[in-house]
């Protein structure tokens, strides 16, 4: 009986890492797509529009499956999720991308796994092993150190906005993952989007551009991506993965996001990728492998 229990636990953990990896792969396109979108869209409108589009889709899915409404305690957690991943991070990152390019912002995102792990302890009650924290911090230090060595080109406000967004995002990830264990992964992001919809939709109409005539195809495609994939589909895999494999442990997969994001930035946006960036991404890959080995949730 004990062997069966262990095998089930290992199987759940493996599925968590697979789902988490798919979520990170989807999220990796978020910053490059946002960078392309803010070339034509105001960042405030972009944030409101992506949340509104995703919220309408989420509402339709919840009604189709006739999902039971969350209770009062769950609603409080859903508001935290909405604050972190529906409003806070999308808005702050979109504003930051007016000052820094997507390659710089992607590397800076190496802090996110550490903030997620911290909130996994505070909100999720997880207790990773000490060696886990060593490799988690090492991965973040590699990313931050590289960003500092490059001189952090662009005004400091861009990086302050990114840092604030990353903190809120980590909170939203941890809170949503904890809630996914009782409410379900896709239900968490769906209800969070629906809770924000009565505010986001009217504001999206209010802040809409005077004319859409000058909006390019790339901007429209980017808006579609961040609305459907970054704001909705990616979270279905991500929250499921965090709930199955542990918030702090699977959250370290976000250290891989610079690898995929930098590849997209250089391919789609023709931004220059230095050997230093490639070295940092190689280092964080090793840190992810180490945290997976030593994490205890």
PDB file of C-alpha atoms in Angstrom:
ATOM      1  CA  UNK A   1       0.000   0.000   0.000  1.00  0.00           C
ATOM      2  CA  UNK A   2       2.861   2.364   0.864  1.00  0.00           C
ATOM      3  CA  UNK A   3       4.551   1.653  -2.484  1.00  0.00           C
ATOM      4  CA  UNK A   4       1.322   2.436  -4.342  1.00  0.00           C
ATOM      5  CA  UNK A   5       1.006   5.729  -2.471  1.00  0.00           C
ATOM      6  CA  UNK A   6       4.601   6.682  -3.322  1.00  0.00           C
ATOM      7  CA  UNK A   7       4.089   5.809  -6.998  1.00  0.00           C
ATOM      8  CA  UNK A   8       0.952   7.944  -7.150  1.00  0.00           C
ATOM      9  CA  UNK A   9       2.835  10.820  -5.549  1.00  0.00           C
ATOM     10  CA  UNK A  10       5.701  10.525  -8.043  1.00  0.00           C
ATOM     11  CA  UNK A  11       3.241  10.322 -10.945  1.00  0.00           C
ATOM     12  CA  UNK A  12       1.422  13.445  -9.740  1.00  0.00           C
ATOM     13  CA  UNK A  13       4.716  15.301  -9.349  1.00  0.00           C
ATOM     14  CA  UNK A  14       5.828  14.343 -12.867  1.00  0.00           C
ATOM     15  CA  UNK A  15       2.526  15.504 -14.327  1.00  0.00           C
ATOM     16  CA  UNK A  16       2.944  18.741 -12.392  1.00  0.00           C
ATOM     17  CA  UNK A  17       6.327  19.421 -14.002  1.00  0.00           C
ATOM     18  CA  UNK A  18       4.956  18.606 -17.468  1.00  0.00           C
ATOM     19  CA  UNK A  19       1.946  20.897 -17.053  1.00  0.00           C
ATOM     20  CA  UNK A  20       4.149  23.585 -15.528  1.00  0.00           C
ATOM     21  CA  UNK A  21       6.567  23.355 -18.454  1.00  0.00           C
ATOM     22  CA  UNK A  22       3.732  23.811 -20.956  1.00  0.00           C
ATOM     23  CA  UNK A  23       2.508  26.827 -18.984  1.00  0.00           C
ATOM     24  CA  UNK A  24       5.988  28.405 -18.985  1.00  0.00           C
ATOM     25  CA  UNK A  25       6.341  27.754 -22.710  1.00  0.00           C
ATOM     26  CA  UNK A  26       3.097  29.637 -23.319  1.00  0.00           C
ATOM     27  CA  UNK A  27       4.019  32.465 -20.938  1.00  0.00           C
ATOM     28  CA  UNK A  28       7.387  32.898 -22.660  1.00  0.00           C
ATOM     29  CA  UNK A  29       5.668  34.621 -25.546  1.00  0.00           C
ATOM     30  CA  UNK A  30       3.950  37.139 -23.274  1.00  0.00           C
ATOM     31  CA  UNK A  31       6.655  39.803 -22.996  1.00  0.00           C
ATOM     32  CA  UNK A  32       7.659  39.776 -26.680  1.00  0.00           C
ATOM     33  CA  UNK A  33       3.973  39.902 -27.648  1.00  0.00           C
ATOM     34  CA  UNK A  34       3.334  42.710 -25.162  1.00  0.00           C
ATOM     35  CA  UNK A  35       6.340  44.588 -26.510  1.00  0.00           C
ATOM     36  CA  UNK A  36       4.891  44.358 -30.023  1.00  0.00           C
ATOM     37  CA  UNK A  37       1.426  45.353 -28.839  1.00  0.00           C
ATOM     38  CA  UNK A  38       2.495  48.491 -26.936  1.00  0.00           C
ATOM     39  CA  UNK A  39       4.060  49.855 -30.104  1.00  0.00           C
ATOM     40  CA  UNK A  40       0.504  50.599 -31.274  1.00  0.00           C
ATOM     41  CA  UNK A  41      -1.666  50.239 -28.165  1.00  0.00           C
ATOM     42  CA  UNK A  42      -1.562  52.259 -24.963  1.00  0.00           C
ATOM     43  CA  UNK A  43      -0.397  49.908 -22.155  1.00  0.00           C
ATOM     44  CA  UNK A  44      -3.406  50.726 -19.968  1.00  0.00           C
ATOM     45  CA  UNK A  45      -5.837  49.891 -22.772  1.00  0.00           C
ATOM     46  CA  UNK A  46      -3.843  46.743 -23.603  1.00  0.00           C
ATOM     47  CA  UNK A  47      -4.148  45.513 -20.006  1.00  0.00           C
ATOM     48  CA  UNK A  48      -7.864  46.264 -19.883  1.00  0.00           C
ATOM     49  CA  UNK A  49      -8.551  44.761 -23.305  1.00  0.00           C
ATOM     50  CA  UNK A  50      -6.685  41.501 -22.692  1.00  0.00           C
ATOM     51  CA  UNK A  51      -8.459  40.999 -19.355  1.00  0.00           C
ATOM     52  CA  UNK A  52     -11.840  41.805 -20.914  1.00  0.00           C
ATOM     53  CA  UNK A  53     -11.392  39.402 -23.835  1.00  0.00           C
ATOM     54  CA  UNK A  54     -10.145  36.623 -21.560  1.00  0.00           C
ATOM     55  CA  UNK A  55     -12.910  37.383 -19.037  1.00  0.00           C
ATOM     56  CA  UNK A  56     -15.651  37.018 -21.650  1.00  0.00           C
ATOM     57  CA  UNK A  57     -14.147  33.707 -22.769  1.00  0.00           C
ATOM     58  CA  UNK A  58     -13.875  32.513 -19.151  1.00  0.00           C
ATOM     59  CA  UNK A  59     -17.494  33.458 -18.443  1.00  0.00           C
ATOM     60  CA  UNK A  60     -18.674  31.521 -21.493  1.00  0.00           C
ATOM     61  CA  UNK A  61     -16.713  28.429 -20.411  1.00  0.00           C
ATOM     62  CA  UNK A  62     -18.025  28.592 -16.826  1.00  0.00           C
ATOM     63  CA  UNK A  63     -21.611  28.906 -18.053  1.00  0.00           C
ATOM     64  CA  UNK A  64     -21.170  26.095 -20.563  1.00  0.00           C
ATOM     65  CA  UNK A  65     -19.928  23.668 -17.897  1.00  0.00           C
ATOM     66  CA  UNK A  66     -22.391  25.029 -15.280  1.00  0.00           C
ATOM     67  CA  UNK A  67     -19.660  25.427 -12.668  1.00  0.00           C
ATOM     68  CA  UNK A  68     -20.681  25.962  -9.060  1.00  0.00           C
ATOM     69  CA  UNK A  69     -19.941  29.414  -7.685  1.00  0.00           C
ATOM     70  CA  UNK A  70     -16.999  29.700  -5.261  1.00  0.00           C
ATOM     71  CA  UNK A  71     -17.714  30.275  -1.572  1.00  0.00           C
ATOM     72  CA  UNK A  72     -16.839  33.474   0.327  1.00  0.00           C
ATOM     73  CA  UNK A  73     -13.412  32.243   1.407  1.00  0.00           C
ATOM     74  CA  UNK A  74     -12.550  31.239  -2.138  1.00  0.00           C
ATOM     75  CA  UNK A  75     -13.776  34.582  -3.479  1.00  0.00           C
ATOM     76  CA  UNK A  76     -11.262  36.393  -1.247  1.00  0.00           C
ATOM     77  CA  UNK A  77      -8.436  34.266  -2.672  1.00  0.00           C
ATOM     78  CA  UNK A  78      -9.734  34.870  -6.188  1.00  0.00           C
ATOM     79  CA  UNK A  79      -9.514  38.625  -5.636  1.00  0.00           C
ATOM     80  CA  UNK A  80      -5.844  38.166  -4.704  1.00  0.00           C
ATOM     81  CA  UNK A  81      -5.304  36.135  -7.880  1.00  0.00           C
ATOM     82  CA  UNK A  82      -7.030  38.813  -9.963  1.00  0.00           C
ATOM     83  CA  UNK A  83      -4.932  41.553  -8.343  1.00  0.00           C
ATOM     84  CA  UNK A  84      -1.717  39.693  -9.109  1.00  0.00           C
ATOM     85  CA  UNK A  85      -2.140  38.121 -12.552  1.00  0.00           C
ATOM     86  CA  UNK A  86      -5.149  39.836 -14.150  1.00  0.00           C
ATOM     87  CA  UNK A  87      -4.457  43.472 -13.244  1.00  0.00           C
ATOM     88  CA  UNK A  88      -1.132  44.018 -11.452  1.00  0.00           C
ATOM     89  CA  UNK A  89       1.483  42.176 -13.479  1.00  0.00           C
ATOM     90  CA  UNK A  90      -0.020  42.744 -16.961  1.00  0.00           C
ATOM     91  CA  UNK A  91      -0.396  46.483 -16.348  1.00  0.00           C
ATOM     92  CA  UNK A  92       2.989  47.051 -14.713  1.00  0.00           C
ATOM     93  CA  UNK A  93       4.883  44.960 -17.274  1.00  0.00           C
ATOM     94  CA  UNK A  94       3.150  46.702 -20.181  1.00  0.00           C
ATOM     95  CA  UNK A  95       4.072  50.081 -18.696  1.00  0.00           C
ATOM     96  CA  UNK A  96       7.659  48.907 -18.118  1.00  0.00           C
ATOM     97  CA  UNK A  97       8.032  47.844 -21.753  1.00  0.00           C
ATOM     98  CA  UNK A  98       7.702  51.467 -22.762  1.00  0.00           C
ATOM     99  CA  UNK A  99      11.119  52.028 -21.141  1.00  0.00           C
ATOM    100  CA  UNK A 100      13.007  48.732 -21.615  1.00  0.00           C
ATOM    101  CA  UNK A 101      13.101  46.211 -24.439  1.00  0.00           C
ATOM    102  CA  UNK A 102      11.664  42.712 -24.134  1.00  0.00           C
ATOM    103  CA  UNK A 103      15.060  40.964 -23.946  1.00  0.00           C
ATOM    104  CA  UNK A 104      16.051  43.072 -20.907  1.00  0.00           C
ATOM    105  CA  UNK A 105      12.692  42.496 -19.233  1.00  0.00           C
ATOM    106  CA  UNK A 106      12.768  38.738 -19.864  1.00  0.00           C
ATOM    107  CA  UNK A 107      16.145  38.369 -18.174  1.00  0.00           C
ATOM    108  CA  UNK A 108      14.866  40.490 -15.281  1.00  0.00           C
ATOM    109  CA  UNK A 109      11.996  38.006 -14.897  1.00  0.00           C
ATOM    110  CA  UNK A 110      14.453  35.593 -13.278  1.00  0.00           C
ATOM    111  CA  UNK A 111      13.320  37.018  -9.935  1.00  0.00           C
ATOM    112  CA  UNK A 112       9.809  35.604 -10.377  1.00  0.00           C
ATOM    113  CA  UNK A 113      10.563  31.984  -9.339  1.00  0.00           C
ATOM    114  CA  UNK A 114      12.027  33.220  -6.060  1.00  0.00           C
ATOM    115  CA  UNK A 115       9.039  35.458  -5.276  1.00  0.00           C
ATOM    116  CA  UNK A 116       6.698  32.578  -6.109  1.00  0.00           C
ATOM    117  CA  UNK A 117       8.607  30.299  -3.730  1.00  0.00           C
ATOM    118  CA  UNK A 118       8.442  32.914  -0.954  1.00  0.00           C
ATOM    119  CA  UNK A 119       4.684  33.242  -1.341  1.00  0.00           C
ATOM    120  CA  UNK A 120       4.415  29.439  -1.488  1.00  0.00           C
ATOM    121  CA  UNK A 121       5.722  29.480   2.088  1.00  0.00           C
ATOM    122  CA  UNK A 122       3.618  32.451   3.215  1.00  0.00           C
ATOM    123  CA  UNK A 123       0.326  31.547   1.521  1.00  0.00           C
ATOM    124  CA  UNK A 124       0.730  27.862   0.625  1.00  0.00           C
ATOM    125  CA  UNK A 125       2.383  26.572   3.780  1.00  0.00           C
ATOM    126  CA  UNK A 126       5.154  24.786   1.872  1.00  0.00           C
ATOM    127  CA  UNK A 127       8.561  24.131   3.444  1.00  0.00           C
ATOM    128  CA  UNK A 128      11.235  23.445   0.799  1.00  0.00           C
ATOM    129  CA  UNK A 129      14.599  22.041   1.885  1.00  0.00           C
ATOM    130  CA  UNK A 130      17.403  24.568   2.625  1.00  0.00           C
ATOM    131  CA  UNK A 131      19.441  23.450  -0.409  1.00  0.00           C
ATOM    132  CA  UNK A 132      16.411  24.286  -2.571  1.00  0.00           C
ATOM    133  CA  UNK A 133      16.650  27.917  -1.453  1.00  0.00           C
ATOM    134  CA  UNK A 134      20.338  27.974  -2.298  1.00  0.00           C
ATOM    135  CA  UNK A 135      19.744  27.061  -5.939  1.00  0.00           C
ATOM    136  CA  UNK A 136      16.605  29.208  -6.186  1.00  0.00           C
ATOM    137  CA  UNK A 137      18.496  32.272  -4.947  1.00  0.00           C
ATOM    138  CA  UNK A 138      21.506  31.378  -7.110  1.00  0.00           C
ATOM    139  CA  UNK A 139      19.336  31.321 -10.223  1.00  0.00           C
ATOM    140  CA  UNK A 140      17.850  34.714  -9.402  1.00  0.00           C
ATOM    141  CA  UNK A 141      21.283  36.168  -8.557  1.00  0.00           C
ATOM    142  CA  UNK A 142      22.605  35.022 -11.934  1.00  0.00           C
ATOM    143  CA  UNK A 143      19.795  36.838 -13.696  1.00  0.00           C
ATOM    144  CA  UNK A 144      19.950  39.995 -11.590  1.00  0.00           C
ATOM    145  CA  UNK A 145      23.749  40.088 -11.735  1.00  0.00           C
ATOM    146  CA  UNK A 146      23.699  39.919 -15.488  1.00  0.00           C
ATOM    147  CA  UNK A 147      21.114  42.698 -15.711  1.00  0.00           C
ATOM    148  CA  UNK A 148      23.233  44.922 -13.452  1.00  0.00           C
ATOM    149  CA  UNK A 149      26.416  44.129 -15.424  1.00  0.00           C
ATOM    150  CA  UNK A 150      24.727  45.379 -18.567  1.00  0.00           C
ATOM    151  CA  UNK A 151      24.139  48.745 -16.926  1.00  0.00           C
ATOM    152  CA  UNK A 152      20.359  48.355 -16.828  1.00  0.00           C
ATOM    153  CA  UNK A 153      19.896  50.433 -19.950  1.00  0.00           C
ATOM    154  CA  UNK A 154      16.838  52.623 -19.849  1.00  0.00           C
ATOM    155  CA  UNK A 155      15.335  54.688 -17.026  1.00  0.00           C
ATOM    156  CA  UNK A 156      15.074  53.045 -13.567  1.00  0.00           C
ATOM    157  CA  UNK A 157      11.276  53.447 -13.611  1.00  0.00           C
ATOM    158  CA  UNK A 158      11.073  50.589 -16.122  1.00  0.00           C
ATOM    159  CA  UNK A 159      12.813  48.173 -13.758  1.00  0.00           C
ATOM    160  CA  UNK A 160      10.882  49.392 -10.724  1.00  0.00           C
ATOM    161  CA  UNK A 161       7.647  48.709 -12.589  1.00  0.00           C
ATOM    162  CA  UNK A 162       8.898  45.237 -13.525  1.00  0.00           C
ATOM    163  CA  UNK A 163       9.925  44.475  -9.941  1.00  0.00           C
ATOM    164  CA  UNK A 164       6.523  45.536  -8.597  1.00  0.00           C
ATOM    165  CA  UNK A 165       4.794  43.450 -11.245  1.00  0.00           C
ATOM    166  CA  UNK A 166       6.921  40.397 -10.485  1.00  0.00           C
ATOM    167  CA  UNK A 167       6.070  40.582  -6.768  1.00  0.00           C
ATOM    168  CA  UNK A 168       2.341  40.778  -7.498  1.00  0.00           C
ATOM    169  CA  UNK A 169       2.651  37.993 -10.059  1.00  0.00           C
ATOM    170  CA  UNK A 170       4.382  35.697  -7.561  1.00  0.00           C
ATOM    171  CA  UNK A 171       1.576  36.320  -5.095  1.00  0.00           C
ATOM    172  CA  UNK A 172      -1.047  35.574  -7.744  1.00  0.00           C
ATOM    173  CA  UNK A 173       0.710  32.364  -8.780  1.00  0.00           C
ATOM    174  CA  UNK A 174       1.005  31.028  -5.234  1.00  0.00           C
ATOM    175  CA  UNK A 175      -2.534  31.993  -4.240  1.00  0.00           C
ATOM    176  CA  UNK A 176      -4.016  30.528  -7.404  1.00  0.00           C
ATOM    177  CA  UNK A 177      -2.083  27.288  -7.069  1.00  0.00           C
ATOM    178  CA  UNK A 178      -3.226  26.841  -3.467  1.00  0.00           C
ATOM    179  CA  UNK A 179      -6.838  27.447  -4.506  1.00  0.00           C
ATOM    180  CA  UNK A 180      -6.535  25.083  -7.488  1.00  0.00           C
ATOM    181  CA  UNK A 181      -6.307  22.129  -5.100  1.00  0.00           C
ATOM    182  CA  UNK A 182      -9.954  22.635  -4.099  1.00  0.00           C
ATOM    183  CA  UNK A 183     -11.463  24.674  -6.939  1.00  0.00           C
ATOM    184  CA  UNK A 184      -9.582  23.338  -9.976  1.00  0.00           C
ATOM    185  CA  UNK A 185      -6.920  24.957 -12.178  1.00  0.00           C
ATOM    186  CA  UNK A 186      -8.980  26.320 -15.064  1.00  0.00           C
ATOM    187  CA  UNK A 187     -11.771  27.290 -12.685  1.00  0.00           C
ATOM    188  CA  UNK A 188      -9.403  29.502 -10.649  1.00  0.00           C
ATOM    189  CA  UNK A 189      -8.236  31.653 -13.550  1.00  0.00           C
ATOM    190  CA  UNK A 190     -11.756  31.678 -15.018  1.00  0.00           C
ATOM    191  CA  UNK A 191     -13.396  32.955 -11.827  1.00  0.00           C
ATOM    192  CA  UNK A 192     -10.593  35.476 -11.262  1.00  0.00           C
ATOM    193  CA  UNK A 193     -11.135  36.875 -14.759  1.00  0.00           C
ATOM    194  CA  UNK A 194     -14.904  36.970 -14.279  1.00  0.00           C
ATOM    195  CA  UNK A 195     -14.560  38.802 -10.945  1.00  0.00           C
ATOM    196  CA  UNK A 196     -12.430  41.450 -12.655  1.00  0.00           C
ATOM    197  CA  UNK A 197     -14.676  41.694 -15.738  1.00  0.00           C
ATOM    198  CA  UNK A 198     -17.258  44.220 -14.368  1.00  0.00           C
ATOM    199  CA  UNK A 199     -14.370  46.644 -13.754  1.00  0.00           C
ATOM    200  CA  UNK A 200     -12.140  45.862 -16.717  1.00  0.00           C
ATOM    201  CA  UNK A 201     -14.770  45.899 -19.486  1.00  0.00           C
ATOM    202  CA  UNK A 202     -16.145  49.428 -18.861  1.00  0.00           C
ATOM    203  CA  UNK A 203     -12.621  50.773 -18.401  1.00  0.00           C
ATOM    204  CA  UNK A 204     -11.513  49.131 -21.648  1.00  0.00           C
ATOM    205  CA  UNK A 205     -14.296  50.971 -23.465  1.00  0.00           C
ATOM    206  CA  UNK A 206     -13.398  54.233 -21.739  1.00  0.00           C
ATOM    207  CA  UNK A 207      -9.669  53.982 -22.548  1.00  0.00           C
ATOM    208  CA  UNK A 208     -10.107  52.667 -26.091  1.00  0.00           C
ATOM    209  CA  UNK A 209      -8.175  54.500 -28.831  1.00  0.00           C
ATOM    210  CA  UNK A 210     -10.000  57.229 -30.706  1.00  0.00           C
ATOM    211  CA  UNK A 211      -9.324  55.285 -33.893  1.00  0.00           C
ATOM    212  CA  UNK A 212      -8.150  51.756 -34.637  1.00  0.00           C
ATOM    213  CA  UNK A 213      -7.149  52.664 -38.186  1.00  0.00           C
ATOM    214  CA  UNK A 214      -3.445  52.902 -37.410  1.00  0.00           C
ATOM    215  CA  UNK A 215      -3.207  49.612 -35.512  1.00  0.00           C
ATOM    216  CA  UNK A 216      -1.032  47.090 -37.341  1.00  0.00           C
ATOM    217  CA  UNK A 217      -1.642  43.383 -37.832  1.00  0.00           C
ATOM    218  CA  UNK A 218       1.260  42.531 -35.512  1.00  0.00           C
ATOM    219  CA  UNK A 219      -0.323  44.510 -32.679  1.00  0.00           C
ATOM    220  CA  UNK A 220      -3.700  42.826 -33.196  1.00  0.00           C
ATOM    221  CA  UNK A 221      -2.053  39.407 -33.271  1.00  0.00           C
ATOM    222  CA  UNK A 222      -0.125  40.221 -30.097  1.00  0.00           C
ATOM    223  CA  UNK A 223      -3.319  41.338 -28.358  1.00  0.00           C
ATOM    224  CA  UNK A 224      -4.962  38.052 -29.343  1.00  0.00           C
ATOM    225  CA  UNK A 225      -2.013  36.065 -27.978  1.00  0.00           C
ATOM    226  CA  UNK A 226      -1.799  37.800 -24.602  1.00  0.00           C
ATOM    227  CA  UNK A 227      -5.595  37.617 -24.216  1.00  0.00           C
ATOM    228  CA  UNK A 228      -6.161  33.965 -25.108  1.00  0.00           C
ATOM    229  CA  UNK A 229      -2.873  32.268 -24.296  1.00  0.00           C
ATOM    230  CA  UNK A 230      -1.073  34.421 -21.713  1.00  0.00           C
ATOM    231  CA  UNK A 231      -4.196  35.372 -19.764  1.00  0.00           C
ATOM    232  CA  UNK A 232      -6.249  32.170 -19.996  1.00  0.00           C
ATOM    233  CA  UNK A 233      -4.915  28.995 -21.646  1.00  0.00           C
ATOM    234  CA  UNK A 234      -1.431  29.241 -20.116  1.00  0.00           C
ATOM    235  CA  UNK A 235      -2.878  29.476 -16.614  1.00  0.00           C
ATOM    236  CA  UNK A 236      -4.872  26.260 -17.079  1.00  0.00           C
ATOM    237  CA  UNK A 237      -1.611  24.324 -17.402  1.00  0.00           C
ATOM    238  CA  UNK A 238       0.335  26.496 -14.949  1.00  0.00           C
ATOM    239  CA  UNK A 239      -2.027  26.302 -11.975  1.00  0.00           C
ATOM    240  CA  UNK A 240      -2.572  22.590 -12.533  1.00  0.00           C
ATOM    241  CA  UNK A 241       1.180  22.058 -12.584  1.00  0.00           C
ATOM    242  CA  UNK A 242       1.785  24.082  -9.426  1.00  0.00           C
ATOM    243  CA  UNK A 243      -0.977  22.236  -7.576  1.00  0.00           C
ATOM    244  CA  UNK A 244       0.295  18.807  -8.669  1.00  0.00           C
ATOM    245  CA  UNK A 245       4.037  19.276  -8.262  1.00  0.00           C
ATOM    246  CA  UNK A 246       4.267  21.900  -5.517  1.00  0.00           C
ATOM    247  CA  UNK A 247       4.226  25.686  -5.834  1.00  0.00           C
ATOM    248  CA  UNK A 248       7.821  26.364  -4.844  1.00  0.00           C
ATOM    249  CA  UNK A 249       9.300  23.462  -6.823  1.00  0.00           C
ATOM    250  CA  UNK A 250       7.408  23.747 -10.126  1.00  0.00           C
ATOM    251  CA  UNK A 251       7.588  27.520  -9.847  1.00  0.00           C
ATOM    252  CA  UNK A 252      11.336  27.266 -10.536  1.00  0.00           C
ATOM    253  CA  UNK A 253      10.482  26.330 -14.120  1.00  0.00           C
ATOM    254  CA  UNK A 254       9.992  30.047 -14.635  1.00  0.00           C
ATOM    255  CA  UNK A 255      13.782  30.305 -14.689  1.00  0.00           C
ATOM    256  CA  UNK A 256      13.522  28.687 -18.125  1.00  0.00           C
ATOM    257  CA  UNK A 257      11.297  31.488 -19.370  1.00  0.00           C
ATOM    258  CA  UNK A 258      14.285  33.657 -20.388  1.00  0.00           C
ATOM    259  CA  UNK A 259      15.512  30.844 -22.661  1.00  0.00           C
ATOM    260  CA  UNK A 260      12.299  30.703 -24.670  1.00  0.00           C
ATOM    261  CA  UNK A 261      11.551  34.406 -24.358  1.00  0.00           C
ATOM    262  CA  UNK A 262      14.981  35.491 -25.583  1.00  0.00           C
ATOM    263  CA  UNK A 263      14.667  33.167 -28.563  1.00  0.00           C
ATOM    264  CA  UNK A 264      11.343  34.764 -29.448  1.00  0.00           C
ATOM    265  CA  UNK A 265      12.714  38.266 -28.884  1.00  0.00           C
ATOM    266  CA  UNK A 266      15.585  37.750 -31.302  1.00  0.00           C
ATOM    267  CA  UNK A 267      13.399  35.931 -33.853  1.00  0.00           C
ATOM    268  CA  UNK A 268      10.310  38.143 -33.874  1.00  0.00           C
ATOM    269  CA  UNK A 269      11.661  41.498 -32.709  1.00  0.00           C
ATOM    270  CA  UNK A 270      15.217  41.181 -34.058  1.00  0.00           C
ATOM    271  CA  UNK A 271      16.643  42.207 -30.692  1.00  0.00           C
ATOM    272  CA  UNK A 272      20.319  41.481 -30.069  1.00  0.00           C
ATOM    273  CA  UNK A 273      21.090  38.522 -27.790  1.00  0.00           C
ATOM    274  CA  UNK A 274      24.573  38.571 -26.251  1.00  0.00           C
ATOM    275  CA  UNK A 275      26.744  35.646 -25.207  1.00  0.00           C
ATOM    276  CA  UNK A 276      26.256  36.810 -21.621  1.00  0.00           C
ATOM    277  CA  UNK A 277      22.494  36.299 -21.928  1.00  0.00           C
ATOM    278  CA  UNK A 278      23.066  32.789 -23.266  1.00  0.00           C
ATOM    279  CA  UNK A 279      25.473  32.031 -20.414  1.00  0.00           C
ATOM    280  CA  UNK A 280      22.939  33.193 -17.833  1.00  0.00           C
ATOM    281  CA  UNK A 281      20.183  31.072 -19.337  1.00  0.00           C
ATOM    282  CA  UNK A 282      22.483  28.010 -19.245  1.00  0.00           C
ATOM    283  CA  UNK A 283      23.190  28.700 -15.583  1.00  0.00           C
ATOM    284  CA  UNK A 284      19.532  29.011 -14.640  1.00  0.00           C
ATOM    285  CA  UNK A 285      18.728  25.754 -16.440  1.00  0.00           C
ATOM    286  CA  UNK A 286      21.176  24.005 -14.099  1.00  0.00           C
ATOM    287  CA  UNK A 287      19.532  25.725 -11.136  1.00  0.00           C
ATOM    288  CA  UNK A 288      16.100  24.477 -12.238  1.00  0.00           C
ATOM    289  CA  UNK A 289      17.419  20.932 -12.448  1.00  0.00           C
ATOM    290  CA  UNK A 290      18.921  21.260  -8.946  1.00  0.00           C
ATOM    291  CA  UNK A 291      15.749  22.682  -7.371  1.00  0.00           C
ATOM    292  CA  UNK A 292      13.706  19.852  -8.886  1.00  0.00           C
ATOM    293  CA  UNK A 293      16.062  17.322  -7.282  1.00  0.00           C
ATOM    294  CA  UNK A 294      16.168  18.905  -3.829  1.00  0.00           C
ATOM    295  CA  UNK A 295      12.685  20.408  -3.466  1.00  0.00           C
ATOM    296  CA  UNK A 296      10.516  19.000  -0.686  1.00  0.00           C
ATOM    297  CA  UNK A 297       6.942  20.231  -0.602  1.00  0.00           C
TER     298      UNK A 297
END
